[in-house]
PDB file of C-alpha atoms in Angstrom:
ATOM      1  CA  ASP A 399      39.816 -14.057 -21.340  1.00 54.00           C
ATOM      2  CA  THR A 400      36.676 -16.162 -21.596  1.00 73.00           C
ATOM      3  CA  GLY A 401      34.765 -14.021 -24.067  1.00 92.00           C
ATOM      4  CA  VAL A 402      31.901 -11.593 -23.603  1.00 95.00           C
ATOM      5  CA  SER A 403      30.167 -11.962 -20.243  1.00 95.00           C
ATOM      6  CA  GLN A 404      26.670 -10.755 -19.437  1.00 97.00           C
ATOM      7  CA  ASP A 405      24.925 -10.552 -16.094  1.00 96.00           C
ATOM      8  CA  PRO A 406      22.321 -11.478 -15.056  1.00 97.00           C
ATOM      9  CA  ARG A 407      21.437 -14.238 -17.478  1.00 95.00           C
ATOM     10  CA  HIS A 408      17.766 -14.041 -16.530  1.00 96.00           C
ATOM     11  CA  LYS A 409      15.729 -11.270 -14.951  1.00 97.00           C
ATOM     12  CA  ILE A 410      12.044 -11.336 -14.076  1.00 98.00           C
ATOM     13  CA  THR A 411      10.555  -8.040 -13.007  1.00 97.00           C
ATOM     14  CA  LYS A 412       7.216  -6.363 -12.570  1.00 97.00           C
ATOM     15  CA  ARG A 413       6.005  -3.681 -14.920  1.00 97.00           C
ATOM     16  CA  GLY A 414       7.207  -0.261 -13.832  1.00 97.00           C
ATOM     17  CA  GLN A 415      10.403  -1.441 -12.176  1.00 97.00           C
ATOM     18  CA  ASN A 416      13.892  -0.492 -13.318  1.00 98.00           C
ATOM     19  CA  VAL A 417      16.400  -3.101 -14.443  1.00 98.00           C
ATOM     20  CA  THR A 418      20.098  -2.949 -15.222  1.00 98.00           C
ATOM     21  CA  PHE A 419      22.199  -5.336 -17.274  1.00 98.00           C
ATOM     22  CA  ARG A 420      25.968  -5.531 -17.268  1.00 98.00           C
ATOM     23  CA  CYS A 421      28.307  -6.545 -20.082  1.00 98.00           C
ATOM     24  CA  ASP A 422      32.022  -7.285 -19.820  1.00 97.00           C
ATOM     25  CA  PRO A 423      33.561  -7.369 -23.304  1.00 96.00           C
ATOM     26  CA  ILE A 424      36.737  -9.069 -24.453  1.00 94.00           C
ATOM     27  CA  SER A 425      39.451  -6.989 -22.831  1.00 90.00           C
ATOM     28  CA  GLU A 426      41.269  -5.875 -25.974  1.00 88.00           C
ATOM     29  CA  HIS A 427      38.063  -4.934 -27.825  1.00 90.00           C
ATOM     30  CA  ASN A 428      37.418  -1.212 -27.901  1.00 90.00           C
ATOM     31  CA  ARG A 429      33.980  -1.452 -29.512  1.00 93.00           C
ATOM     32  CA  LEU A 430      30.894  -2.565 -27.628  1.00 96.00           C
ATOM     33  CA  TYR A 431      27.342  -3.064 -28.894  1.00 96.00           C
ATOM     34  CA  TRP A 432      23.918  -3.726 -27.426  1.00 97.00           C
ATOM     35  CA  TYR A 433      21.237  -5.562 -29.375  1.00 97.00           C
ATOM     36  CA  ARG A 434      17.732  -6.723 -28.509  1.00 96.00           C
ATOM     37  CA  GLN A 435      16.272  -9.974 -29.773  1.00 95.00           C
ATOM     38  CA  THR A 436      12.635 -10.975 -29.486  1.00 94.00           C
ATOM     39  CA  LEU A 437      11.260 -14.431 -30.152  1.00 89.00           C
ATOM     40  CA  GLY A 438      11.377 -15.379 -33.802  1.00 87.00           C
ATOM     41  CA  GLN A 439      13.322 -12.307 -34.828  1.00 91.00           C
ATOM     42  CA  GLY A 440      16.906 -11.428 -35.577  1.00 94.00           C
ATOM     43  CA  PRO A 441      18.801  -9.151 -33.209  1.00 95.00           C
ATOM     44  CA  GLU A 442      17.973  -5.452 -33.467  1.00 95.00           C
ATOM     45  CA  PHE A 443      20.674  -2.825 -32.938  1.00 95.00           C
ATOM     46  CA  LEU A 444      20.281  -0.587 -29.893  1.00 96.00           C
ATOM     47  CA  THR A 445      23.541   1.279 -29.392  1.00 96.00           C
ATOM     48  CA  TYR A 446      27.320   1.272 -29.951  1.00 94.00           C
ATOM     49  CA  PHE A 447      30.330   2.484 -27.983  1.00 95.00           C
ATOM     50  CA  GLN A 448      33.874   3.100 -29.075  1.00 93.00           C
ATOM     51  CA  ASN A 449      35.869   3.120 -25.868  1.00 92.00           C
ATOM     52  CA  GLU A 450      33.748   5.220 -23.469  1.00 92.00           C
ATOM     53  CA  ALA A 451      31.991   7.268 -26.161  1.00 93.00           C
ATOM     54  CA  GLN A 452      28.473   6.335 -27.219  1.00 93.00           C
ATOM     55  CA  LEU A 453      28.698   7.005 -30.949  1.00 93.00           C
ATOM     56  CA  GLU A 454      25.498   5.553 -32.323  1.00 90.00           C
ATOM     57  CA  LYS A 455      22.042   5.006 -30.915  1.00 91.00           C
ATOM     58  CA  SER A 456      19.008   3.505 -32.599  1.00 91.00           C
ATOM     59  CA  ARG A 457      16.148   5.898 -33.260  1.00 84.00           C
ATOM     60  CA  LEU A 458      13.888   3.118 -32.061  1.00 75.00           C
ATOM     61  CA  LEU A 459      15.430   3.271 -28.612  1.00 81.00           C
ATOM     62  CA  SER A 460      13.009   4.691 -26.086  1.00 85.00           C
ATOM     63  CA  ASP A 461      14.096   7.416 -23.668  1.00 91.00           C
ATOM     64  CA  ARG A 462      13.567   4.828 -20.934  1.00 95.00           C
ATOM     65  CA  PHE A 463      16.702   3.064 -22.151  1.00 95.00           C
ATOM     66  CA  SER A 464      20.155   4.325 -21.248  1.00 95.00           C
ATOM     67  CA  ALA A 465      23.569   2.776 -21.698  1.00 96.00           C
ATOM     68  CA  GLU A 466      26.949   3.682 -20.304  1.00 95.00           C
ATOM     69  CA  ARG A 467      30.518   2.542 -20.643  1.00 95.00           C
ATOM     70  CA  PRO A 468      32.209   4.744 -18.057  1.00 90.00           C
ATOM     71  CA  LYS A 469      35.835   3.674 -18.363  1.00 86.00           C
ATOM     72  CA  GLY A 470      35.780   2.080 -21.774  1.00 85.00           C
ATOM     73  CA  SER A 471      35.643  -1.395 -20.280  1.00 90.00           C
ATOM     74  CA  PHE A 472      32.350  -2.866 -19.019  1.00 96.00           C
ATOM     75  CA  SER A 473      28.992  -1.421 -20.012  1.00 97.00           C
ATOM     76  CA  THR A 474      25.569  -1.205 -18.397  1.00 97.00           C
ATOM     77  CA  LEU A 475      22.166  -1.019 -20.035  1.00 97.00           C
ATOM     78  CA  GLU A 476      19.383   0.348 -17.849  1.00 97.00           C
ATOM     79  CA  ILE A 477      15.689   0.182 -18.621  1.00 97.00           C
ATOM     80  CA  GLN A 478      13.500   2.452 -16.531  1.00 97.00           C
ATOM     81  CA  ARG A 479       9.788   1.919 -15.882  1.00 97.00           C
ATOM     82  CA  THR A 480       9.762  -1.407 -17.688  1.00 97.00           C
ATOM     83  CA  GLU A 481       6.846  -2.363 -19.905  1.00 96.00           C
ATOM     84  CA  GLN A 482       5.725  -5.803 -21.039  1.00 95.00           C
ATOM     85  CA  GLY A 483       6.953  -4.963 -24.522  1.00 94.00           C
ATOM     86  CA  ASP A 484      10.489  -4.748 -23.152  1.00 96.00           C
ATOM     87  CA  SER A 485      10.523  -8.509 -22.624  1.00 97.00           C
ATOM     88  CA  ALA A 486      13.325  -9.787 -24.820  1.00 96.00           C
ATOM     89  CA  MET A 487      16.866 -11.113 -24.885  1.00 96.00           C
ATOM     90  CA  TYR A 488      19.411  -8.305 -24.553  1.00 97.00           C
ATOM     91  CA  LEU A 489      22.646  -9.183 -26.311  1.00 97.00           C
ATOM     92  CA  CYS A 490      26.006  -7.552 -25.844  1.00 97.00           C
ATOM     93  CA  ALA A 491      28.814  -7.873 -28.372  1.00 96.00           C
ATOM     94  CA  SER A 492      32.302  -6.505 -28.749  1.00 95.00           C
ATOM     95  CA  SER A 493      34.818  -6.133 -31.551  1.00 92.00           C
ATOM     96  CA  LEU A 494      38.210  -4.778 -32.454  1.00 86.00           C
ATOM     97  CA  GLY A 495      38.500  -1.496 -34.272  1.00 73.00           C
ATOM     98  CA  GLY A 496      40.912  -0.856 -37.084  1.00 68.00           C
ATOM     99  CA  MET A 497      41.312  -2.680 -40.374  1.00 65.00           C
ATOM    100  CA  GLY A 498      42.784  -6.028 -39.368  1.00 64.00           C
ATOM    101  CA  PRO A 499      41.174  -9.432 -39.852  1.00 63.00           C
ATOM    102  CA  GLY A 500      39.298  -9.127 -36.555  1.00 66.00           C
ATOM    103  CA  ALA A 501      37.723  -5.803 -37.429  1.00 69.00           C
ATOM    104  CA  ASN A 502      33.981  -5.795 -38.051  1.00 77.00           C
ATOM    105  CA  VAL A 503      33.628  -9.251 -36.494  1.00 88.00           C
ATOM    106  CA  LEU A 504      31.346  -9.161 -33.474  1.00 92.00           C
ATOM    107  CA  THR A 505      31.755 -11.592 -30.588  1.00 93.00           C
ATOM    108  CA  PHE A 506      28.469 -11.981 -28.765  1.00 95.00           C
ATOM    109  CA  GLY A 507      27.709 -12.765 -25.165  1.00 96.00           C
ATOM    110  CA  ALA A 508      25.105 -15.319 -24.112  1.00 94.00           C
ATOM    111  CA  GLY A 509      22.546 -12.600 -23.471  1.00 96.00           C
ATOM    112  CA  SER A 510      20.369 -11.396 -20.612  1.00 97.00           C
ATOM    113  CA  ARG A 511      16.775 -12.538 -20.866  1.00 96.00           C
ATOM    114  CA  LEU A 512      14.235 -10.059 -19.476  1.00 97.00           C
ATOM    115  CA  THR A 513      10.681 -11.015 -18.597  1.00 97.00           C
ATOM    116  CA  VAL A 514       8.367  -8.191 -17.572  1.00 97.00           C
ATOM    117  CA  LEU A 515       5.195  -9.347 -15.797  1.00 96.00           C
TER     118      LEU A 515
ATOM    119  CA  ALA B 780      17.633   1.856 -44.966  1.00 80.00           C
ATOM    120  CA  GLN B 781      19.317  -1.469 -45.451  1.00 87.00           C
ATOM    121  CA  THR B 782      17.232  -4.614 -45.146  1.00 94.00           C
ATOM    122  CA  VAL B 783      18.099  -8.301 -45.008  1.00 97.00           C
ATOM    123  CA  THR B 784      15.608 -10.964 -46.040  1.00 97.00           C
ATOM    124  CA  GLN B 785      15.786 -14.654 -45.252  1.00 97.00           C
ATOM    125  CA  SER B 786      12.907 -16.280 -47.098  1.00 96.00           C
ATOM    126  CA  GLN B 787      13.209 -19.729 -45.492  1.00 97.00           C
ATOM    127  CA  PRO B 788      11.943 -19.743 -41.897  1.00 96.00           C
ATOM    128  CA  GLU B 789      12.865 -23.419 -41.558  1.00 97.00           C
ATOM    129  CA  MET B 790      15.031 -25.902 -43.429  1.00 97.00           C
ATOM    130  CA  SER B 791      15.941 -29.508 -42.803  1.00 97.00           C
ATOM    131  CA  VAL B 792      18.763 -31.692 -44.063  1.00 98.00           C
ATOM    132  CA  GLN B 793      19.885 -35.252 -43.622  1.00 98.00           C
ATOM    133  CA  GLU B 794      23.154 -35.809 -41.829  1.00 97.00           C
ATOM    134  CA  ALA B 795      26.090 -35.813 -44.292  1.00 97.00           C
ATOM    135  CA  GLU B 796      24.034 -34.076 -46.969  1.00 97.00           C
ATOM    136  CA  THR B 797      24.359 -30.518 -48.297  1.00 98.00           C
ATOM    137  CA  VAL B 798      21.963 -27.655 -47.621  1.00 98.00           C
ATOM    138  CA  THR B 799      21.799 -24.077 -48.880  1.00 98.00           C
ATOM    139  CA  LEU B 800      20.299 -21.215 -46.893  1.00 98.00           C
ATOM    140  CA  SER B 801      19.159 -18.138 -48.802  1.00 98.00           C
ATOM    141  CA  CYS B 802      19.663 -14.476 -48.027  1.00 98.00           C
ATOM    142  CA  THR B 803      18.991 -11.331 -50.010  1.00 98.00           C
ATOM    143  CA  TYR B 804      19.677  -7.771 -48.982  1.00 97.00           C
ATOM    144  CA  ASP B 805      18.916  -4.277 -50.125  1.00 96.00           C
ATOM    145  CA  THR B 806      21.425  -1.432 -50.019  1.00 94.00           C
ATOM    146  CA  SER B 807      22.628   1.554 -51.980  1.00 93.00           C
ATOM    147  CA  GLU B 808      26.121   1.325 -50.520  1.00 91.00           C
ATOM    148  CA  SER B 809      28.977  -0.071 -52.559  1.00 89.00           C
ATOM    149  CA  ASP B 810      31.290  -1.074 -49.727  1.00 90.00           C
ATOM    150  CA  TYR B 811      29.947  -3.405 -47.067  1.00 93.00           C
ATOM    151  CA  TYR B 812      30.348  -6.711 -45.273  1.00 93.00           C
ATOM    152  CA  LEU B 813      28.033  -9.692 -45.122  1.00 95.00           C
ATOM    153  CA  PHE B 814      27.972 -12.317 -42.420  1.00 96.00           C
ATOM    154  CA  TRP B 815      26.360 -15.572 -41.451  1.00 97.00           C
ATOM    155  CA  TYR B 816      25.937 -16.129 -37.724  1.00 97.00           C
ATOM    156  CA  LYS B 817      24.824 -19.338 -36.023  1.00 97.00           C
ATOM    157  CA  GLN B 818      22.766 -19.367 -32.821  1.00 95.00           C
ATOM    158  CA  PRO B 819      22.399 -22.846 -31.276  1.00 92.00           C
ATOM    159  CA  PRO B 820      19.470 -23.336 -28.871  1.00 86.00           C
ATOM    160  CA  SER B 821      20.060 -21.436 -25.626  1.00 79.00           C
ATOM    161  CA  ARG B 822      23.612 -20.651 -26.636  1.00 83.00           C
ATOM    162  CA  GLN B 823      25.385 -17.573 -27.833  1.00 89.00           C
ATOM    163  CA  MET B 824      25.624 -16.410 -31.399  1.00 93.00           C
ATOM    164  CA  ILE B 825      28.853 -17.253 -33.188  1.00 94.00           C
ATOM    165  CA  LEU B 826      30.282 -16.166 -36.517  1.00 95.00           C
ATOM    166  CA  VAL B 827      30.187 -18.778 -39.273  1.00 97.00           C
ATOM    167  CA  ILE B 828      31.599 -16.870 -42.214  1.00 96.00           C
ATOM    168  CA  ARG B 829      32.006 -13.337 -43.560  1.00 94.00           C
ATOM    169  CA  GLN B 830      32.372 -11.771 -46.987  1.00 94.00           C
ATOM    170  CA  GLU B 831      33.761  -8.398 -47.972  1.00 92.00           C
ATOM    171  CA  ALA B 832      31.723  -6.913 -50.826  1.00 91.00           C
ATOM    172  CA  TYR B 833      34.818  -5.776 -52.717  1.00 90.00           C
ATOM    173  CA  LYS B 834      36.102  -9.338 -52.949  1.00 89.00           C
ATOM    174  CA  GLN B 835      34.776 -11.287 -55.907  1.00 85.00           C
ATOM    175  CA  GLN B 836      35.978 -14.610 -54.549  1.00 92.00           C
ATOM    176  CA  ASN B 837      33.424 -16.424 -52.422  1.00 94.00           C
ATOM    177  CA  ALA B 838      34.462 -16.999 -48.808  1.00 94.00           C
ATOM    178  CA  THR B 839      34.899 -20.535 -47.489  1.00 94.00           C
ATOM    179  CA  GLU B 840      35.437 -21.894 -43.994  1.00 93.00           C
ATOM    180  CA  ASN B 841      35.857 -25.662 -43.940  1.00 95.00           C
ATOM    181  CA  ARG B 842      32.385 -27.128 -44.654  1.00 97.00           C
ATOM    182  CA  PHE B 843      30.797 -23.689 -44.986  1.00 98.00           C
ATOM    183  CA  SER B 844      30.887 -21.621 -48.156  1.00 97.00           C
ATOM    184  CA  VAL B 845      28.932 -18.730 -49.585  1.00 97.00           C
ATOM    185  CA  ASN B 846      27.612 -17.812 -53.002  1.00 97.00           C
ATOM    186  CA  PHE B 847      27.909 -14.040 -53.147  1.00 96.00           C
ATOM    187  CA  GLN B 848      26.146 -12.421 -56.081  1.00 95.00           C
ATOM    188  CA  LYS B 849      26.692  -8.690 -55.679  1.00 94.00           C
ATOM    189  CA  ALA B 850      24.597  -7.539 -58.603  1.00 94.00           C
ATOM    190  CA  ALA B 851      21.688  -9.680 -57.477  1.00 95.00           C
ATOM    191  CA  LYS B 852      22.279  -8.730 -53.821  1.00 96.00           C
ATOM    192  CA  SER B 853      22.231 -12.351 -52.857  1.00 97.00           C
ATOM    193  CA  PHE B 854      24.345 -14.098 -50.210  1.00 97.00           C
ATOM    194  CA  SER B 855      23.551 -17.762 -49.707  1.00 98.00           C
ATOM    195  CA  LEU B 856      25.245 -20.159 -47.292  1.00 98.00           C
ATOM    196  CA  LYS B 857      26.079 -23.715 -48.276  1.00 98.00           C
ATOM    197  CA  ILE B 858      26.743 -26.281 -45.583  1.00 98.00           C
ATOM    198  CA  SER B 859      28.391 -29.453 -46.856  1.00 98.00           C
ATOM    199  CA  ASP B 860      28.519 -32.793 -45.049  1.00 97.00           C
ATOM    200  CA  SER B 861      25.954 -31.572 -42.512  1.00 98.00           C
ATOM    201  CA  GLN B 862      26.488 -32.658 -38.921  1.00 97.00           C
ATOM    202  CA  LEU B 863      24.098 -32.879 -35.992  1.00 96.00           C
ATOM    203  CA  GLY B 864      25.951 -29.998 -34.368  1.00 95.00           C
ATOM    204  CA  ASP B 865      25.017 -27.738 -37.268  1.00 97.00           C
ATOM    205  CA  ALA B 866      21.428 -27.619 -36.025  1.00 97.00           C
ATOM    206  CA  ALA B 867      20.734 -24.016 -35.043  1.00 97.00           C
ATOM    207  CA  MET B 868      19.192 -20.721 -36.092  1.00 97.00           C
ATOM    208  CA  TYR B 869      21.216 -19.125 -38.864  1.00 98.00           C
ATOM    209  CA  PHE B 870      21.169 -15.371 -39.296  1.00 98.00           C
ATOM    210  CA  CYS B 871      22.346 -13.438 -42.301  1.00 98.00           C
ATOM    211  CA  ALA B 872      23.651  -9.964 -41.442  1.00 97.00           C
ATOM    212  CA  TYR B 873      24.772  -6.820 -43.262  1.00 96.00           C
ATOM    213  CA  LYS B 874      27.195  -4.121 -42.187  1.00 93.00           C
ATOM    214  CA  GLY B 875      27.760  -1.013 -44.261  1.00 90.00           C
ATOM    215  CA  GLY B 876      29.201   2.360 -43.330  1.00 86.00           C
ATOM    216  CA  SER B 877      27.377   2.408 -40.012  1.00 86.00           C
ATOM    217  CA  GLU B 878      28.636   0.332 -37.101  1.00 86.00           C
ATOM    218  CA  LYS B 879      25.351  -1.515 -36.726  1.00 89.00           C
ATOM    219  CA  LEU B 880      24.678  -4.978 -38.045  1.00 92.00           C
ATOM    220  CA  VAL B 881      21.329  -5.467 -39.754  1.00 95.00           C
ATOM    221  CA  PHE B 882      20.059  -9.012 -39.302  1.00 96.00           C
ATOM    222  CA  GLY B 883      17.511 -11.088 -41.149  1.00 97.00           C
ATOM    223  CA  LYS B 884      14.810 -12.970 -39.261  1.00 96.00           C
ATOM    224  CA  GLY B 885      16.768 -16.198 -39.360  1.00 97.00           C
ATOM    225  CA  THR B 886      16.400 -19.732 -40.708  1.00 98.00           C
ATOM    226  CA  LYS B 887      15.971 -22.637 -38.338  1.00 97.00           C
ATOM    227  CA  LEU B 888      18.063 -25.561 -39.559  1.00 98.00           C
ATOM    228  CA  THR B 889      17.215 -29.086 -38.442  1.00 97.00           C
ATOM    229  CA  VAL B 890      19.676 -31.900 -39.103  1.00 97.00           C
ATOM    230  CA  ASN B 891      18.105 -35.351 -39.242  1.00 96.00           C
ATOM    231  CA  PRO B 892      20.198 -38.395 -38.313  1.00 95.00           C
TER     232      PRO B 892
END
């Protein structure tokens, strides 16, 4: 297992188009997270899955954003009708549940950078 | 809502010297975790060190150590014997009862040879 993989690494799109990002977590991790990071800022939480269930979603998340994790493995994040303000790095992370030493430690992917023209 | 504040947008250190990065946080929770993450340029974020709030002993990981002051809600990171590879953005992060991490805005660390 090579860690958390994200695809594509870069996406340039025109305003109004839909985009989808994919995240493949570490295989034994049952928790998956999406964050957004804009230039000069720390990552901002978007949503969290435990297995296939989406258990937490940021109130800041627009209705144009939707995330799925259909079989509790990979996840997709879709942005509909993109706006220039959506330009950011979208980070995926995964972690183990439970109470062991690996719990609460997020492993991040390299991110998917979105540019909306 | 919990907040994390990193008051130093940029710091610099000479190679082999020691540097301390500051972080304060605000919470009403009693049980939580604190983290320092490192994000090298164009590379993924990696965990540097973590601290459980219930532990009074400060966490250490090789050249990295923290000064955790729970009453003051302060969580600083000390990097000893700084190396060129330590150059990166450093983010302080908080996790309480929710699953989300709350990050500060980061401190850009430059290591001068």
